[in-house]
CSV table of C-alpha atoms in Angstrom, one decimal:
chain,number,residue,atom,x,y,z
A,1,UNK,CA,-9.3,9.5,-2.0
A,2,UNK,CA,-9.2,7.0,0.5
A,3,UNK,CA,-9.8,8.8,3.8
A,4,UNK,CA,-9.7,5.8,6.1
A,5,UNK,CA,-5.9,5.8,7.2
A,6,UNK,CA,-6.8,9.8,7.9
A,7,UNK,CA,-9.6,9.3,10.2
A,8,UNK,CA,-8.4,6.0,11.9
A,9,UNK,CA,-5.4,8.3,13.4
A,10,UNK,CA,-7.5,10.7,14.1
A,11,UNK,CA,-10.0,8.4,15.9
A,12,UNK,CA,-7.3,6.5,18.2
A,13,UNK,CA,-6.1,10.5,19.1
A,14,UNK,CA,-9.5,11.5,20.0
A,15,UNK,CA,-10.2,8.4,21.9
A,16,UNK,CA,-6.7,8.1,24.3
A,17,UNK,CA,-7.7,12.3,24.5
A,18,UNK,CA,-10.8,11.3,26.0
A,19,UNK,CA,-9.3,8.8,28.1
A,20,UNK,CA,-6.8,10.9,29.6
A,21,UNK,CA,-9.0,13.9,29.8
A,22,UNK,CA,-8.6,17.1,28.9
A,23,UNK,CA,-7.8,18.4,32.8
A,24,UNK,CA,-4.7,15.9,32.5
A,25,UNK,CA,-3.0,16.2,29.2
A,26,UNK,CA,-0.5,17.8,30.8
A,27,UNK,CA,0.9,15.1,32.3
A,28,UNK,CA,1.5,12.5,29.7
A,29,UNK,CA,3.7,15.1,27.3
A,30,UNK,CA,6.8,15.2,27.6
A,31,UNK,CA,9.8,16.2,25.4
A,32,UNK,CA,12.8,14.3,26.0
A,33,UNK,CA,10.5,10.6,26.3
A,34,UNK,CA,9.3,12.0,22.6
A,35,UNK,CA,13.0,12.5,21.3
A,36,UNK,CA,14.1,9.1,23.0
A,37,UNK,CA,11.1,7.4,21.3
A,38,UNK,CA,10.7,9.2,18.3
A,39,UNK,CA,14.2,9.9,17.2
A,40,UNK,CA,15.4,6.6,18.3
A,41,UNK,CA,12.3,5.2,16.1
A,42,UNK,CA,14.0,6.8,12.7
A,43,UNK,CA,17.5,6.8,13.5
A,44,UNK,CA,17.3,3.1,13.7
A,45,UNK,CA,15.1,2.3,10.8
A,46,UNK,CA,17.3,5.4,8.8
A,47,UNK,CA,20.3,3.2,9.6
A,48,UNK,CA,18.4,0.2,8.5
A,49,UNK,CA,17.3,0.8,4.7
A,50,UNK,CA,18.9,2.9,2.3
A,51,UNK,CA,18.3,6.0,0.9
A,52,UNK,CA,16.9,4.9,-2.4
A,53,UNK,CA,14.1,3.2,-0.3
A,54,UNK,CA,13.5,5.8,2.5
A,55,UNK,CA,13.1,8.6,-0.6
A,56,UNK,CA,10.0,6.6,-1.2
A,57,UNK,CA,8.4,7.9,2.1
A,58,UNK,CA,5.8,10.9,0.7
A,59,UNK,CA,5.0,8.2,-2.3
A,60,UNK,CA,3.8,5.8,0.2
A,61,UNK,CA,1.7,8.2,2.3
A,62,UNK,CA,0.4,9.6,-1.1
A,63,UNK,CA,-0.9,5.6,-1.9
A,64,UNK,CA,-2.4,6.0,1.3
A,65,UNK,CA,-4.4,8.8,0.8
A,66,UNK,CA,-5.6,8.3,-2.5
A,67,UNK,CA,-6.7,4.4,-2.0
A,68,UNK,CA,-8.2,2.2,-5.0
A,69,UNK,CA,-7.5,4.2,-7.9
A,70,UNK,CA,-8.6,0.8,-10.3
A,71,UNK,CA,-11.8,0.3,-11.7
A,72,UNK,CA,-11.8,-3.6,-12.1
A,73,UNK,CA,-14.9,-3.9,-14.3
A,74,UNK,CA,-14.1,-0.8,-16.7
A,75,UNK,CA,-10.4,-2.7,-17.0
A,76,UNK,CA,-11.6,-5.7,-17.9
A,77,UNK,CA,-14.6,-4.3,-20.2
A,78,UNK,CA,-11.4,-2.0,-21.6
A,79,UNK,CA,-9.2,-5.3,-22.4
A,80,UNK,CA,-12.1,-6.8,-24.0
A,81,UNK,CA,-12.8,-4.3,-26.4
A,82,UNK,CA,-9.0,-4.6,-27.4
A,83,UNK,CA,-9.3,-8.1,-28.0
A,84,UNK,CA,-12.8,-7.1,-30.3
A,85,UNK,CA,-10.5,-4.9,-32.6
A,86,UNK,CA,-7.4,-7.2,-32.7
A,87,UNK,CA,-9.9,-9.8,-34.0
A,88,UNK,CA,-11.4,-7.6,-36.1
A,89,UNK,CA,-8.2,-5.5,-37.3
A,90,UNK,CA,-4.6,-7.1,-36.2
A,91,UNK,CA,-2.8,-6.3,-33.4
A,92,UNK,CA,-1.1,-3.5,-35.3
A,93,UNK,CA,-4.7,-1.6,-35.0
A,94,UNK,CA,-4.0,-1.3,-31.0
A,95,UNK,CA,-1.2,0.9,-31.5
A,96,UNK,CA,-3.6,3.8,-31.6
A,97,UNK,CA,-5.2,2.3,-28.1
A,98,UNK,CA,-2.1,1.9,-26.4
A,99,UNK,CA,-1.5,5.8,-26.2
A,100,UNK,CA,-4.7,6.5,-24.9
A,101,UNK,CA,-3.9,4.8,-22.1
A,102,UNK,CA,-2.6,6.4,-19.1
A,103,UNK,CA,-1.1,3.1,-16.7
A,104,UNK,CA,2.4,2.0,-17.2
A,105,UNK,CA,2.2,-1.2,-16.9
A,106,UNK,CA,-1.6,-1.7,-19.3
A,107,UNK,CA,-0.1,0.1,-22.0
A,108,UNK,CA,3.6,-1.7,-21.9
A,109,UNK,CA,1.7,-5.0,-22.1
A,110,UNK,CA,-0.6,-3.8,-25.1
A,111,UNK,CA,2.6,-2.2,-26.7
A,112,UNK,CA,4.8,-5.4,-26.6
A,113,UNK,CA,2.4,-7.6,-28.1
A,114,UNK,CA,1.9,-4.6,-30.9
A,115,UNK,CA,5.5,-5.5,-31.7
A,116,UNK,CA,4.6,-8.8,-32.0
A,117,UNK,CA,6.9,-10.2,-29.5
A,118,UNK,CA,6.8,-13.9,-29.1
A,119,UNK,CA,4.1,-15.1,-26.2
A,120,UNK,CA,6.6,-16.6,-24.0
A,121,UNK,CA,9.1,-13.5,-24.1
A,122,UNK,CA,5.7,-10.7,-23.1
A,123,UNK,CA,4.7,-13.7,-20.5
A,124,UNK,CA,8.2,-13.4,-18.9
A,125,UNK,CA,8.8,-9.5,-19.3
A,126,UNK,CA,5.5,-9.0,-17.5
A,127,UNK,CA,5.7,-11.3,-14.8
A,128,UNK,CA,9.0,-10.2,-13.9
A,129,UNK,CA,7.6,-6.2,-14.0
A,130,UNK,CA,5.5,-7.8,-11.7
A,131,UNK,CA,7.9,-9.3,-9.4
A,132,UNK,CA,10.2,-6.6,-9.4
A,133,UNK,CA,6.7,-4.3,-8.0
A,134,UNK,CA,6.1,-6.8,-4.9
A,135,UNK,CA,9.1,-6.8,-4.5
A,136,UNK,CA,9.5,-3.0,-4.0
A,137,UNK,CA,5.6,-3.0,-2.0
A,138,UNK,CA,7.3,-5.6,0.5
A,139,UNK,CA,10.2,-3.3,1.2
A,140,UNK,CA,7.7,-0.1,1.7
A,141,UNK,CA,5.3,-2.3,4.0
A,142,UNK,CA,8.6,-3.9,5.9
A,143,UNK,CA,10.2,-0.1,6.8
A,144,UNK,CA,7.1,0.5,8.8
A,145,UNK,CA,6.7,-3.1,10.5
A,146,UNK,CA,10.7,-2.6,11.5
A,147,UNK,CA,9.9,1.3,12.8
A,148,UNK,CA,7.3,-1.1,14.9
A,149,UNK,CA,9.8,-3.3,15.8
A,150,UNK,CA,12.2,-0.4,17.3
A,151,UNK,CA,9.5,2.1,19.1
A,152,UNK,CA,8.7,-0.1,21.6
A,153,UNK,CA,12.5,-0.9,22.1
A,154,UNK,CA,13.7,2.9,22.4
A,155,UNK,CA,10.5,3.4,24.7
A,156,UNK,CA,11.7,0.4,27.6
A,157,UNK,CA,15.4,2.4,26.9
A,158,UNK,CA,13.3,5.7,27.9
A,159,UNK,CA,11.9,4.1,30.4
A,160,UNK,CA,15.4,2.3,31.7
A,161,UNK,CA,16.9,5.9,31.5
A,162,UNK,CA,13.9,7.0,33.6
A,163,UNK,CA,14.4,4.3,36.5
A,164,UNK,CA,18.3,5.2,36.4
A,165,UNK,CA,17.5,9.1,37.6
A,166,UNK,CA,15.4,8.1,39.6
A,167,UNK,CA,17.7,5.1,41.5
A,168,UNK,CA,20.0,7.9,41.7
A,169,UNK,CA,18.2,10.2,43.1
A,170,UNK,CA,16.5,8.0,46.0
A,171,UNK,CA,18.1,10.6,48.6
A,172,UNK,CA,15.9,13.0,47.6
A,173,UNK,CA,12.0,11.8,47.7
A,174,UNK,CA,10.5,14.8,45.9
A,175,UNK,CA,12.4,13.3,42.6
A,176,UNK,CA,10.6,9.9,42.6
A,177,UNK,CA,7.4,10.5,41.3
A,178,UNK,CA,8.5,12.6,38.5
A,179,UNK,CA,11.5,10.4,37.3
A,180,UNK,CA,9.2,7.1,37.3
A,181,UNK,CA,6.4,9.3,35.8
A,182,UNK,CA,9.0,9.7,32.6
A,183,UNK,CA,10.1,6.1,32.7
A,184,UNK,CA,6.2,5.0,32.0
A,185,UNK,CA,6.0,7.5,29.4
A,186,UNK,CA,8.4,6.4,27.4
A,187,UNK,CA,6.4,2.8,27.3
A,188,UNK,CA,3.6,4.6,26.6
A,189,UNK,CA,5.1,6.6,23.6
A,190,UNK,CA,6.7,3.6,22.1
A,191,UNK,CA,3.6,1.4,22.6
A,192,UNK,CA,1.6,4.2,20.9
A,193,UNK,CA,4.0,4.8,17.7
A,194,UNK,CA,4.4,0.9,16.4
A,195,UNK,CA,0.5,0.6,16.9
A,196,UNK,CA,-0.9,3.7,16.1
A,197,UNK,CA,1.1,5.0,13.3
A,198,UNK,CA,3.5,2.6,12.2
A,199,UNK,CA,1.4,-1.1,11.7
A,200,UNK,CA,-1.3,0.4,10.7
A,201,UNK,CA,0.2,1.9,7.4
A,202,UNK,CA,2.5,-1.3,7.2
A,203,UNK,CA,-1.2,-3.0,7.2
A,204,UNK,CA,-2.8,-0.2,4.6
A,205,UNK,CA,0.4,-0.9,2.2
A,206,UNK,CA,0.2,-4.8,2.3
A,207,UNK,CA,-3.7,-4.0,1.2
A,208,UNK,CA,-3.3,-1.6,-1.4
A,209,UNK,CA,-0.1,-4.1,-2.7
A,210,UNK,CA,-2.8,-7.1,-3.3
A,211,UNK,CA,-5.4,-5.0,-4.6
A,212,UNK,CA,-2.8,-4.0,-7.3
A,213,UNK,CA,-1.4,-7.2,-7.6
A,214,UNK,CA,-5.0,-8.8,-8.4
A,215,UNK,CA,-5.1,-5.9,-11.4
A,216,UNK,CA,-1.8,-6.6,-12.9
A,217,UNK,CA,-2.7,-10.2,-13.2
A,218,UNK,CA,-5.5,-9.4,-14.7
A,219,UNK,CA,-3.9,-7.2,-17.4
A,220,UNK,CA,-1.5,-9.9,-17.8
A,221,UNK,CA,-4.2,-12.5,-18.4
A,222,UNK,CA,-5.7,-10.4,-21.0
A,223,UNK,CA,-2.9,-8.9,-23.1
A,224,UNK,CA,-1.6,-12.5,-23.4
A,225,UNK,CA,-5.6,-13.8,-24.6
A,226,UNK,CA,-5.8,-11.3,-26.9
A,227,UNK,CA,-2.0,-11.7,-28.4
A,228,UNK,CA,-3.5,-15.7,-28.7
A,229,UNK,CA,-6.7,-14.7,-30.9
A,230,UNK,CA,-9.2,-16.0,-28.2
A,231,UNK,CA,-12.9,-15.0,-28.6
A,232,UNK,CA,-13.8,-11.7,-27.0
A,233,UNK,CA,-16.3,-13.7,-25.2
A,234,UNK,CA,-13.8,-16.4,-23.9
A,235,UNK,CA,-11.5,-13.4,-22.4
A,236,UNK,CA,-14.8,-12.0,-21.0
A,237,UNK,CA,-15.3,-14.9,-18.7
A,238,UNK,CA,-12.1,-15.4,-18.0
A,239,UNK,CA,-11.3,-12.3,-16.8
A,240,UNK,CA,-14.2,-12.5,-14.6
A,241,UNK,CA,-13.2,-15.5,-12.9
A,242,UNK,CA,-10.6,-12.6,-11.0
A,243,UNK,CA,-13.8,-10.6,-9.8
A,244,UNK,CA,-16.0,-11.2,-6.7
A,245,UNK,CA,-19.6,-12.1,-7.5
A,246,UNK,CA,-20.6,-8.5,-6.8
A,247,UNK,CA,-18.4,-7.3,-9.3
A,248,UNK,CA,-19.4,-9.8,-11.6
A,249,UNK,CA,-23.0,-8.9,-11.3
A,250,UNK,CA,-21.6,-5.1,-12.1
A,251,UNK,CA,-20.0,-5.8,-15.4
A,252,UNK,CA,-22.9,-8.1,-16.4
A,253,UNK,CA,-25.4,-5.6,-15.6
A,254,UNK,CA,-23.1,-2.9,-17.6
A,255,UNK,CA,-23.1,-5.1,-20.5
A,256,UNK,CA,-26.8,-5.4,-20.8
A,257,UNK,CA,-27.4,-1.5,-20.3
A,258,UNK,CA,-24.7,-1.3,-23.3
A,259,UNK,CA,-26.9,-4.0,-25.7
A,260,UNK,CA,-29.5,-2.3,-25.4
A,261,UNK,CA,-28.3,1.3,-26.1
């Protein structure tokens, strides 16, 4: 679980609380400048994308909440063992593997090359899988950066509504206060949803989309080694080249620790 995206709302709430103050809260709610703001927000971005795409909605908060669900190291000590017992055995031998393996996309890529599909057909098929994922990632991370793009909008049309009443209403002083009060509000709520709520998700998306990006290529990189007949060893190092030095260290130390069980 990835609790970050949790307690970074939480955080700015507690923070413009204490700003405000609790003797004063009061006075920056109010109902209608959270329709025009809010609703405006997702009526224009529900008019914007379609239906397939906004159905996607509770998947992308549930990415959110559960974070970096890859183990880089274990993957690649995982595709190295596969290329062990397709030297050892044929690729026919990782037919047994494959179902033991719970990610899509992994056990696809050890599947086709079971079948012995030529190199340059798996290369495509994967890379377009691939493709076609960023492509769906962008489309997630763009709904929210376009919510963004529209709350500050509807919150200067709150806040035009606000200065109408009260240009209206300059006959009757007591109205003033209250009717520009509403027009700042409506700033204020639009300001607060693009960069409190909606860019900071759009940001958690585009992070979470590299991370997985950065695994598939390395599943690619493997299955495609091991479909080749490299060295265990060879697809070792070159699957660590994808690794920070940290993480390098981790699998090295992992592998020693193994020798010498």
């Amino acid at each position: 679980m990835d609790p970050t995206t949790l307690l970074g709302i939480i955080l700015g709430f507690a923070l413009i609380v204490n700003g405000i103050s609790f003797a004063k809260i009061g006075n920056f709610i109010d109902i209608p400048s959270m329709v025009i703001v809010i609703g405006g927000a997702l009526s224009a971005t529900l008019s914007s994308y379609p239906l397939g795409i906004l159905k996607d909605i509770p998947k992308h908060f549930a990415v959110l909440i559960r974070g970096n669900r890859y183990n880089v190291p274990k993957l690649i000590e995982q595709l190295v063992d596969l290329g062990t017992i397709a030297r050892q055995s044929g690729l026919l031998a990782l037919e047994d593997k494959a179902a033991e393996i719970k990610d899509p996309f992994f056990k696809q890529s050890v599947l086709m090359i079971v079948d012995a599909n030529d190199p340059d057909k798996v290369r495509l098929v994967l890379e377009r899988e691939l493709d076609n994922m960023m492509v769906r990632h962008d489309q997630a991370a763009g709904l929210y950066e376009k919510a963004a793009s529209y709350a500050p909008s509807f919150g200067m049309i709150g806040t035009l509504i606000g200065l109408i009443n009260m240009l209206k209403l300059l006959d009757d002083p007591s109205s003033i206060g209250p009717n520009m009060a509403v027009a700042l509000i409506t700033t204020m709520y639009g300001s607060l949803l693009a960069n409190w709520i909606s860019i900071p998700i759009a940001t958690k998306l585009r992070a979470n989309n590299r991370k997985e990006i950065a695994v598939k290529e390395i599943v690619c990189e493997g299955i495609l080694s091991i479909q080749a007949g490299e060295n265990p060893r060879v697809i070792e190092e070159k699957l660590k080249s994808f690794l920070a030095p940290a993480d390098r260290n981790k699998l090295m130390d992992n592998g020693e620790q193994g020798g010498e069980a």
